[in-house]
Amino acid sequence: MADQLSGAGLAAASDIPSLDRLLNAEALRPALATHGRTQVVAALRRDLEALRKRALDGGVPRHELDAAAVAARTSAALDQAAQPRLRAVYNLTGTVLHTNLGRALLPDEAVASVLRALTSPANLEFDLDTGGRGDRDDLIDDLLCELTGAEAATVVNNNAAAVLLMLNALADRRDVVVSRGELVEIGGAFRIPDIMKRAGAKLVEVGTTNRTHAADYENAIGPRTAMLMKVHCSNYAVTGFTKSVGVADVAALAHARGLPATVDLGSGTLVDLTQFGLPKEDTVRETIAAGADLVTFSGDKLLGGPQAGLLVGRADLIRKIKKNPLKRALRVGKLTLAALEPVLQLYRAPEFLAQRLTTLRLLTRPMRDIQPQAERLRGVLAHAAGPSYAVEAVPMFSQIGSGALPIDQLPSYGLAVRYAGSGRPGRHLDRLETQLRRLPVPVIGRIADDALWLDLRCLEDRDEAAFTAQLAEPLA
Ligand SMILES: *Cc1c(COP(=O)(O)O)cnc(C)c1O
């Protein structure tokens, strides 16, 4: 009583409990059991130090010194620090293959295979037929050849690595002829001229930005030429007064001079997408059939697998590539191979692909599923967002993403949220966007034209209940 009157319930530095006393306190047991003594001691030291500073500065309310209070703060800090940094999110951006959100989602078969490879020894480089040493590429090269019509195949960490390796193995200190219209920069600082330099190859640009002719390639070929190369324009389109030379013609020109023609296909799809109502994209098989001697493409774009760079083509060229020391530096780990194999297997049964390959299922998700879902979720979001916002279910367009088919858009449906109050909406939309981003499973949309857009294409029905559950309460 006297204490409360004299110090208004404030404690002095000398009242702060000792580390030892706290470590033995009942209240600290759960934190010790969860996080271990090392972390708890460190967290307690930080907490006590902060208390001491405040006590010297004027005082700390006495109740903050209770073992229970110290334990609560310590546990909260340690729980927070133990939160995974890499977290699941809802991708409602409308971009299906979103590089910043991890690109392709893997089908269940791949997940099971990765789990097995993670928790059990596997024949990564062990030939089960002979009992001798194996080559990790053997696990997938037959499948890749079957699916692309190529003679041979190999795999590295990503497509940027595939291009680097190909150029270094086949064009070190020699010339590579590329059209000016194809000197692209792909997101994340992949630029053809820079990769070329790092690979030790000399870029010979031909044609102009909008027009390149067969004669341009022909005139550029000299004694130092290693290859003619084509690069998929991926994330931009050259339209209007344009001319480019197709793979078949570039390959014919190259072959007439005894040179290989190579293609960085970027996304590299293995099936004709038009059968699923998607825009036309040259397949790897078509590119090989047109005469390309070597094709590189990504594993986690339209292919729908893990991050990887695939190289397929002529057996002699693949052999040379596999002998290059960079191949060892850029090789994939067992998790990549474990994920890639079942994904490639799915392509053997194209009838089921649109159901079983997650990426394709999302890209082909029908409007008759997405629109009613938007109508169901409209009220949920309206309630969570509160009366300051107006939520509408509206048609919108999704993008495939990751540089595939940049200008084509897929009709979709989703929610548009607008600020219902007066004044400028910007700050209010930012606030809602932040609240959604801070949910246990962050919801990622995009703000454009004074609205927050949530495209529901990638919220599959099986995830809807969990999505709705975390919006049950109004957002704080
Ligand atoms: C995406 C892309 C790359 C890079 O592929 P990653 O797998 O991301 O390394 C290279 N070239 C083209 C044409 C691309 O579209």
XYZ file of C-alpha atoms and ligand atoms in Angstrom:
491
model
C 0.000 0.000 0.000
C 2.709 2.410 1.048
C 4.676 1.265 -1.948
C 1.912 2.118 -4.352
C 1.416 5.517 -2.809
C 5.055 6.478 -2.711
C 6.201 5.289 -6.112
C 2.887 5.122 -7.992
C 3.613 1.389 -8.386
C 7.014 2.027 -9.934
C 9.927 -0.303 -9.359
C 13.587 0.631 -9.029
C 16.475 -1.084 -10.809
C 17.263 -2.966 -7.604
C 13.801 -4.613 -7.711
C 14.452 -6.309 -11.040
C 14.555 -10.094 -10.574
C 17.743 -11.993 -11.275
C 18.255 -14.114 -14.378
C 18.648 -17.227 -12.216
C 15.430 -16.644 -10.352
C 13.534 -16.208 -13.609
C 15.067 -19.322 -15.156
C 13.756 -21.345 -12.229
C 10.335 -19.723 -12.271
C 7.375 -21.890 -13.191
C 6.233 -19.254 -15.713
C 9.360 -19.730 -17.852
C 8.936 -23.516 -18.210
C 6.967 -23.426 -21.482
C 9.434 -21.051 -23.162
C 12.356 -23.263 -22.051
C 10.612 -26.350 -23.377
C 9.887 -24.738 -26.749
C 12.958 -22.646 -27.445
C 15.701 -24.145 -25.272
C 17.898 -22.614 -22.622
C 20.307 -20.806 -24.953
C 17.653 -18.713 -26.631
C 15.655 -18.131 -23.443
C 18.733 -16.875 -21.581
C 19.558 -14.494 -24.429
C 15.983 -13.220 -24.619
C 15.770 -12.787 -20.837
C 19.031 -10.817 -20.843
C 17.605 -8.475 -23.483
C 14.375 -8.069 -21.519
C 16.124 -7.425 -18.199
C 18.494 -4.958 -19.812
C 15.564 -3.003 -21.224
C 13.850 -3.034 -17.810
C 17.020 -1.795 -16.136
C 17.343 1.101 -18.574
C 13.747 2.151 -18.025
C 14.044 1.766 -14.241
C 17.050 4.105 -14.227
C 15.265 6.509 -16.548
C 12.335 6.952 -14.231
C 10.804 3.636 -13.318
C 8.971 0.596 -14.551
C 5.453 -0.381 -13.424
C 5.922 -3.106 -10.840
C 3.677 -5.624 -12.575
C 6.060 -5.701 -15.536
C 8.637 -7.374 -13.263
C 6.421 -10.368 -12.441
C 7.866 -13.623 -13.674
C 4.626 -14.176 -15.587
C 4.975 -10.836 -17.373
C 8.626 -11.420 -18.191
C 7.768 -14.908 -19.445
C 4.983 -13.594 -21.667
C 7.250 -11.001 -23.280
C 10.082 -13.481 -23.702
C 7.844 -16.111 -25.280
C 6.266 -13.576 -27.617
C 9.685 -12.349 -28.763
C 11.004 -15.879 -29.268
C 7.829 -17.079 -31.007
C 8.045 -14.105 -33.330
C 11.714 -14.788 -34.126
C 10.891 -18.446 -34.803
C 8.272 -17.560 -37.435
C 9.390 -18.877 -40.807
C 10.532 -16.111 -43.139
C 9.398 -18.056 -46.193
C 5.648 -18.241 -45.838
C 2.658 -19.411 -47.815
C 0.590 -16.580 -49.304
C -2.557 -16.306 -51.393
C -1.569 -15.157 -54.856
C -4.510 -13.011 -55.933
C -2.343 -10.779 -58.120
C -3.811 -12.203 -61.300
C -0.364 -13.330 -62.450
C -0.364 -17.114 -62.294
C 3.382 -17.705 -62.718
C 4.506 -14.881 -60.441
C 8.284 -14.814 -60.129
C 8.192 -12.930 -56.807
C 5.708 -15.442 -55.400
C 7.654 -18.522 -56.420
C 6.302 -19.297 -59.917
C 4.840 -22.764 -60.541
C 3.052 -24.707 -57.794
C 3.892 -28.371 -57.787
C 1.369 -31.179 -58.150
C 0.847 -33.657 -55.299
C 2.933 -36.345 -57.013
C 5.947 -34.024 -56.960
C 5.364 -33.096 -53.331
C 5.315 -36.763 -52.294
C 8.470 -37.436 -54.280
C 10.322 -34.492 -52.705
C 9.280 -35.645 -49.249
C 10.683 -39.109 -49.975
C 13.943 -37.678 -51.270
C 14.218 -35.420 -48.221
C 13.769 -38.148 -45.667
C 15.295 -41.221 -47.244
C 18.500 -42.098 -49.078
C 17.893 -42.316 -52.825
C 19.704 -43.540 -55.942
C 20.716 -40.016 -56.954
C 23.979 -41.112 -58.530
C 23.743 -44.845 -58.095
C 22.881 -47.233 -60.893
C 20.465 -49.768 -59.444
C 20.956 -52.137 -62.411
C 24.724 -52.465 -62.189
C 25.396 -51.363 -58.627
C 27.917 -48.908 -60.032
C 28.070 -45.164 -60.007
C 25.262 -43.403 -61.857
C 24.722 -39.972 -63.378
C 22.007 -37.816 -61.819
C 20.876 -36.726 -65.283
C 19.931 -40.355 -66.009
C 16.905 -39.889 -63.776
C 15.204 -37.554 -66.226
C 16.999 -37.451 -69.565
C 14.992 -40.292 -71.161
C 11.768 -38.589 -70.213
C 12.925 -35.246 -71.560
C 13.959 -36.853 -74.850
C 10.647 -38.676 -75.127
C 8.690 -35.473 -74.512
C 10.713 -33.212 -76.806
C 12.002 -35.461 -79.576
C 15.568 -34.479 -78.681
C 18.502 -36.924 -78.760
C 19.874 -35.961 -75.377
C 19.153 -33.768 -72.372
C 20.641 -32.370 -69.211
C 19.476 -30.175 -66.370
C 20.944 -27.315 -64.318
C 19.795 -24.881 -61.651
C 17.699 -22.541 -63.827
C 17.399 -21.362 -67.394
C 19.843 -18.502 -66.849
C 22.386 -21.160 -65.845
C 21.446 -23.267 -68.871
C 22.157 -20.341 -71.220
C 25.417 -19.502 -69.447
C 26.577 -23.109 -69.612
C 25.561 -23.554 -73.232
C 27.417 -20.406 -74.308
C 30.541 -21.212 -72.319
C 30.667 -24.807 -73.489
C 30.038 -24.079 -77.169
C 31.147 -20.498 -77.793
C 33.986 -19.569 -75.412
C 36.050 -16.829 -77.104
C 34.003 -17.156 -80.255
C 31.134 -15.267 -81.862
C 27.435 -15.800 -81.241
C 25.093 -14.210 -83.744
C 21.826 -12.854 -82.287
C 19.156 -10.555 -83.696
C 19.016 -7.078 -82.111
C 15.294 -7.628 -81.612
C 16.055 -10.515 -79.260
C 18.614 -8.916 -76.919
C 16.181 -9.057 -74.037
C 16.333 -8.397 -70.356
C 14.256 -10.813 -68.290
C 13.258 -9.823 -64.761
C 15.882 -10.203 -62.055
C 18.808 -8.909 -64.117
C 19.082 -11.619 -66.737
C 20.321 -9.824 -69.842
C 21.456 -11.679 -72.895
C 24.469 -9.371 -73.582
C 25.671 -9.678 -69.960
C 25.308 -13.460 -69.822
C 27.120 -13.669 -73.135
C 30.069 -11.695 -71.705
C 30.210 -13.775 -68.522
C 30.180 -16.927 -70.608
C 33.205 -15.669 -72.539
C 31.306 -15.483 -75.813
C 31.331 -12.497 -78.139
C 27.946 -11.154 -79.092
C 27.474 -10.275 -82.729
C 24.262 -8.278 -83.090
C 22.477 -8.412 -86.402
C 19.484 -6.643 -87.907
C 17.647 -3.853 -86.141
C 15.343 -3.711 -83.140
C 12.241 -4.267 -85.209
C 13.497 -6.070 -88.311
C 16.033 -8.785 -88.898
C 16.405 -10.648 -92.213
C 18.004 -13.939 -93.163
C 20.743 -12.039 -95.003
C 21.659 -10.269 -91.741
C 22.515 -13.613 -90.154
C 24.272 -14.836 -93.270
C 26.484 -11.767 -93.579
C 27.511 -11.993 -89.931
C 28.877 -15.524 -90.162
C 32.676 -15.626 -90.184
C 35.557 -17.882 -89.170
C 35.036 -17.126 -85.453
C 31.315 -17.852 -85.414
C 30.338 -20.545 -82.922
C 26.570 -20.555 -83.385
C 23.463 -18.706 -84.452
C 21.211 -18.133 -81.479
C 17.574 -17.191 -81.101
C 16.067 -15.864 -77.875
C 12.382 -15.903 -77.013
C 11.236 -12.335 -76.432
C 9.283 -13.529 -73.406
C 8.251 -10.388 -71.588
C 7.757 -8.007 -74.470
C 6.365 -8.011 -77.962
C 7.688 -6.428 -81.129
C 4.681 -5.317 -83.111
C 4.016 -3.113 -86.115
C 6.587 -2.974 -88.934
C 8.504 -6.057 -87.910
C 10.363 -8.969 -89.394
C 12.149 -11.809 -87.712
C 13.614 -15.008 -89.020
C 12.031 -18.192 -87.709
C 13.865 -21.087 -86.087
C 13.642 -23.244 -89.228
C 15.291 -20.590 -91.404
C 17.963 -19.715 -88.850
C 18.705 -23.424 -88.444
C 18.971 -23.892 -92.223
C 21.389 -20.954 -92.478
C 23.476 -22.302 -89.601
C 23.562 -25.851 -90.954
C 24.582 -24.668 -94.429
C 27.737 -23.289 -92.774
C 28.274 -26.246 -90.473
C 27.187 -24.354 -87.363
C 24.657 -25.194 -84.650
C 21.485 -23.166 -84.163
C 20.471 -22.717 -80.548
C 17.289 -21.351 -79.000
C 16.677 -19.910 -75.540
C 12.986 -20.682 -75.451
C 12.390 -19.143 -72.021
C 9.179 -20.608 -70.754
C 9.348 -23.654 -72.953
C 6.102 -25.522 -72.995
C 5.973 -29.243 -73.735
C 2.425 -29.349 -75.105
C 0.322 -27.400 -77.562
C -1.484 -24.965 -75.277
C -4.174 -24.147 -77.812
C -5.833 -27.513 -77.043
C -6.587 -26.027 -73.610
C -7.901 -22.774 -75.024
C -4.653 -20.956 -74.203
C -2.609 -18.816 -76.584
C -0.234 -20.464 -79.049
C 3.342 -20.872 -77.872
C 5.990 -22.855 -79.771
C 6.652 -26.115 -77.979
C 10.111 -27.499 -77.324
C 9.302 -30.407 -79.663
C 8.326 -28.022 -82.485
C 11.519 -26.051 -81.958
C 13.650 -29.196 -82.136
C 11.688 -30.406 -85.163
C 12.258 -27.042 -86.877
C 15.977 -27.758 -86.722
C 17.252 -26.263 -83.465
C 20.347 -28.142 -82.342
C 19.985 -27.092 -78.734
C 17.059 -25.614 -76.800
C 17.114 -24.235 -73.252
C 14.065 -23.525 -71.094
C 12.899 -23.088 -67.503
C 11.438 -25.799 -65.290
C 9.173 -23.526 -63.235
C 7.416 -21.476 -65.895
C 4.837 -23.042 -68.230
C 6.324 -26.486 -67.635
C 4.877 -26.309 -64.126
C 7.774 -27.930 -62.270
C 10.545 -26.883 -59.884
C 13.120 -24.188 -60.599
C 15.477 -25.747 -63.122
C 17.112 -25.092 -66.466
C 16.644 -27.761 -69.084
C 18.905 -28.251 -72.070
C 17.814 -30.614 -74.823
C 19.228 -31.273 -78.273
C 21.965 -32.997 -80.244
C 23.795 -35.723 -78.340
C 27.285 -34.458 -79.260
C 26.494 -30.956 -78.013
C 24.935 -32.204 -74.770
C 28.018 -34.386 -74.225
C 30.259 -31.357 -74.593
C 28.079 -29.371 -72.209
C 28.159 -32.106 -69.595
C 31.967 -32.158 -69.698
C 32.202 -28.425 -68.971
C 33.231 -27.702 -65.353
C 30.408 -25.155 -65.070
C 27.944 -28.031 -65.345
C 29.211 -29.313 -61.989
C 28.933 -25.841 -60.473
C 25.402 -25.351 -61.769
C 24.061 -28.837 -61.185
C 20.714 -29.401 -59.507
C 20.172 -31.002 -56.125
C 18.159 -34.129 -55.451
C 15.078 -32.154 -54.442
C 14.895 -30.580 -57.873
C 15.182 -33.941 -59.588
C 12.682 -35.475 -57.189
C 10.185 -32.753 -58.106
C 10.942 -32.694 -61.817
C 10.529 -36.384 -62.589
C 6.863 -36.759 -61.539
C 5.993 -33.494 -63.309
C 7.509 -34.786 -66.552
C 5.669 -38.089 -66.016
C 2.364 -36.201 -66.013
C 3.052 -35.063 -69.573
C 2.901 -38.698 -70.723
C -0.858 -38.593 -70.216
C -1.885 -35.316 -71.838
C -5.579 -36.240 -71.331
C -5.216 -35.633 -67.595
C -2.755 -32.767 -67.748
C -5.235 -29.915 -67.278
C -6.458 -31.576 -64.098
C -3.214 -32.885 -62.625
C -0.626 -30.264 -63.494
C -1.330 -27.453 -61.043
C -0.087 -24.645 -63.288
C -2.237 -25.772 -66.172
C -5.241 -26.328 -63.896
C -4.955 -22.723 -62.712
C -4.427 -21.365 -66.214
C -7.505 -23.203 -67.478
C -9.720 -22.717 -64.418
C -13.153 -22.083 -65.908
C -15.127 -18.919 -65.404
C -18.054 -21.039 -64.190
C -15.925 -21.815 -61.091
C -14.330 -18.413 -60.565
C -17.383 -16.183 -60.958
C -19.600 -17.870 -58.316
C -16.607 -17.942 -56.010
C -16.221 -14.183 -56.407
C -19.883 -13.760 -55.581
C -19.538 -15.996 -52.498
C -16.491 -14.117 -51.241
C -17.791 -10.612 -51.919
C -19.746 -10.478 -48.653
C -16.908 -12.085 -46.700
C -14.444 -9.424 -47.769
C -16.986 -6.607 -47.410
C -17.567 -7.632 -43.796
C -13.840 -7.939 -43.082
C -12.969 -4.640 -44.753
C -15.757 -2.720 -43.001
C -18.132 0.020 -44.141
C -15.379 2.324 -45.429
C -14.957 0.110 -48.461
C -17.206 -1.043 -51.277
C -16.533 -4.538 -52.571
C -17.765 -5.736 -55.954
C -17.481 -9.038 -57.789
C -16.232 -8.093 -61.247
C -14.712 -9.632 -64.368
C -10.998 -9.042 -64.828
C -8.040 -10.461 -66.736
C -5.296 -12.729 -65.447
C -1.846 -13.027 -66.951
C 0.169 -16.177 -67.385
C 3.301 -14.438 -66.133
C 7.013 -15.244 -66.066
C 7.532 -13.847 -69.496
C 5.269 -16.352 -71.169
C 3.002 -14.763 -73.722
C 3.158 -11.251 -72.250
C 0.303 -9.673 -74.131
C -2.240 -12.445 -73.851
C -4.784 -12.212 -71.095
C -7.070 -14.807 -69.598
C -10.641 -13.790 -68.755
C -11.108 -14.161 -65.014
C -13.216 -12.952 -62.121
C -12.479 -11.447 -58.753
C -13.118 -8.702 -56.252
C -12.591 -4.989 -56.744
C -12.424 -2.959 -53.547
C -12.894 0.802 -53.637
C -12.790 3.344 -50.844
C -16.377 4.346 -50.054
C -15.590 7.546 -48.156
C -14.879 10.964 -49.579
C -11.416 12.205 -50.389
C -8.475 10.534 -52.012
C -8.627 6.749 -51.881
C -4.884 6.046 -52.118
C -4.026 5.942 -48.419
C -7.143 3.911 -47.574
C -6.440 1.334 -50.255
C -2.842 1.078 -49.087
C -4.105 0.483 -45.563
C -6.409 -2.343 -46.624
C -3.696 -3.820 -48.813
C -1.374 -3.794 -45.777
C -3.980 -5.408 -43.524
C -4.517 -8.209 -46.009
C -0.757 -8.628 -46.348
C -0.405 -8.965 -42.557
C -2.894 -11.825 -42.211
C -1.513 -15.181 -40.970
C -1.556 -16.325 -44.592
C -0.942 -13.020 -46.375
C -3.353 -12.134 -49.169
C -1.527 -10.469 -52.058
C -3.555 -8.403 -54.511
C -2.704 -5.362 -56.550
C -3.733 -1.725 -56.515
C -4.545 -0.035 -59.807
C -6.985 2.628 -60.977
C -8.101 3.574 -57.455
C -9.115 0.037 -56.537
C -7.605 -3.011 -54.864
C -8.005 -5.987 -57.208
C -8.117 -9.561 -55.980
C -8.140 -12.006 -58.889
C -9.566 -15.321 -57.660
C -8.177 -17.529 -60.430
C -5.488 -18.947 -58.128
C -7.736 -19.492 -55.099
C -8.784 -23.054 -55.755
C -12.000 -24.312 -54.204
C -10.146 -26.532 -51.743
C -8.421 -23.448 -50.258
C -11.546 -21.342 -49.995
C -12.621 -22.383 -46.479
C -9.239 -21.472 -44.974
C -9.242 -18.207 -46.907
C -12.684 -17.317 -45.609
C -11.830 -18.348 -42.034
C -9.081 -15.771 -41.646
C -11.447 -13.040 -42.878
C -14.162 -13.972 -40.370
C -13.383 -11.005 -38.110
C -13.225 -7.412 -39.303
C -9.627 -6.493 -40.171
C -8.029 -4.482 -37.397
C 12.719 -16.670 -67.960
C 13.738 -16.626 -69.022
C 15.091 -16.833 -68.723
C 15.553 -17.080 -67.316
O 15.073 -18.286 -66.852
P 15.207 -18.668 -65.294
O 14.711 -20.065 -65.221
O 14.380 -17.676 -64.565
O 16.639 -18.554 -64.941
C 15.996 -16.807 -69.748
N 15.609 -16.571 -71.012
C 14.311 -16.353 -71.336
C 13.970 -16.101 -72.767
C 13.335 -16.382 -70.353
O 12.046 -16.177 -70.671
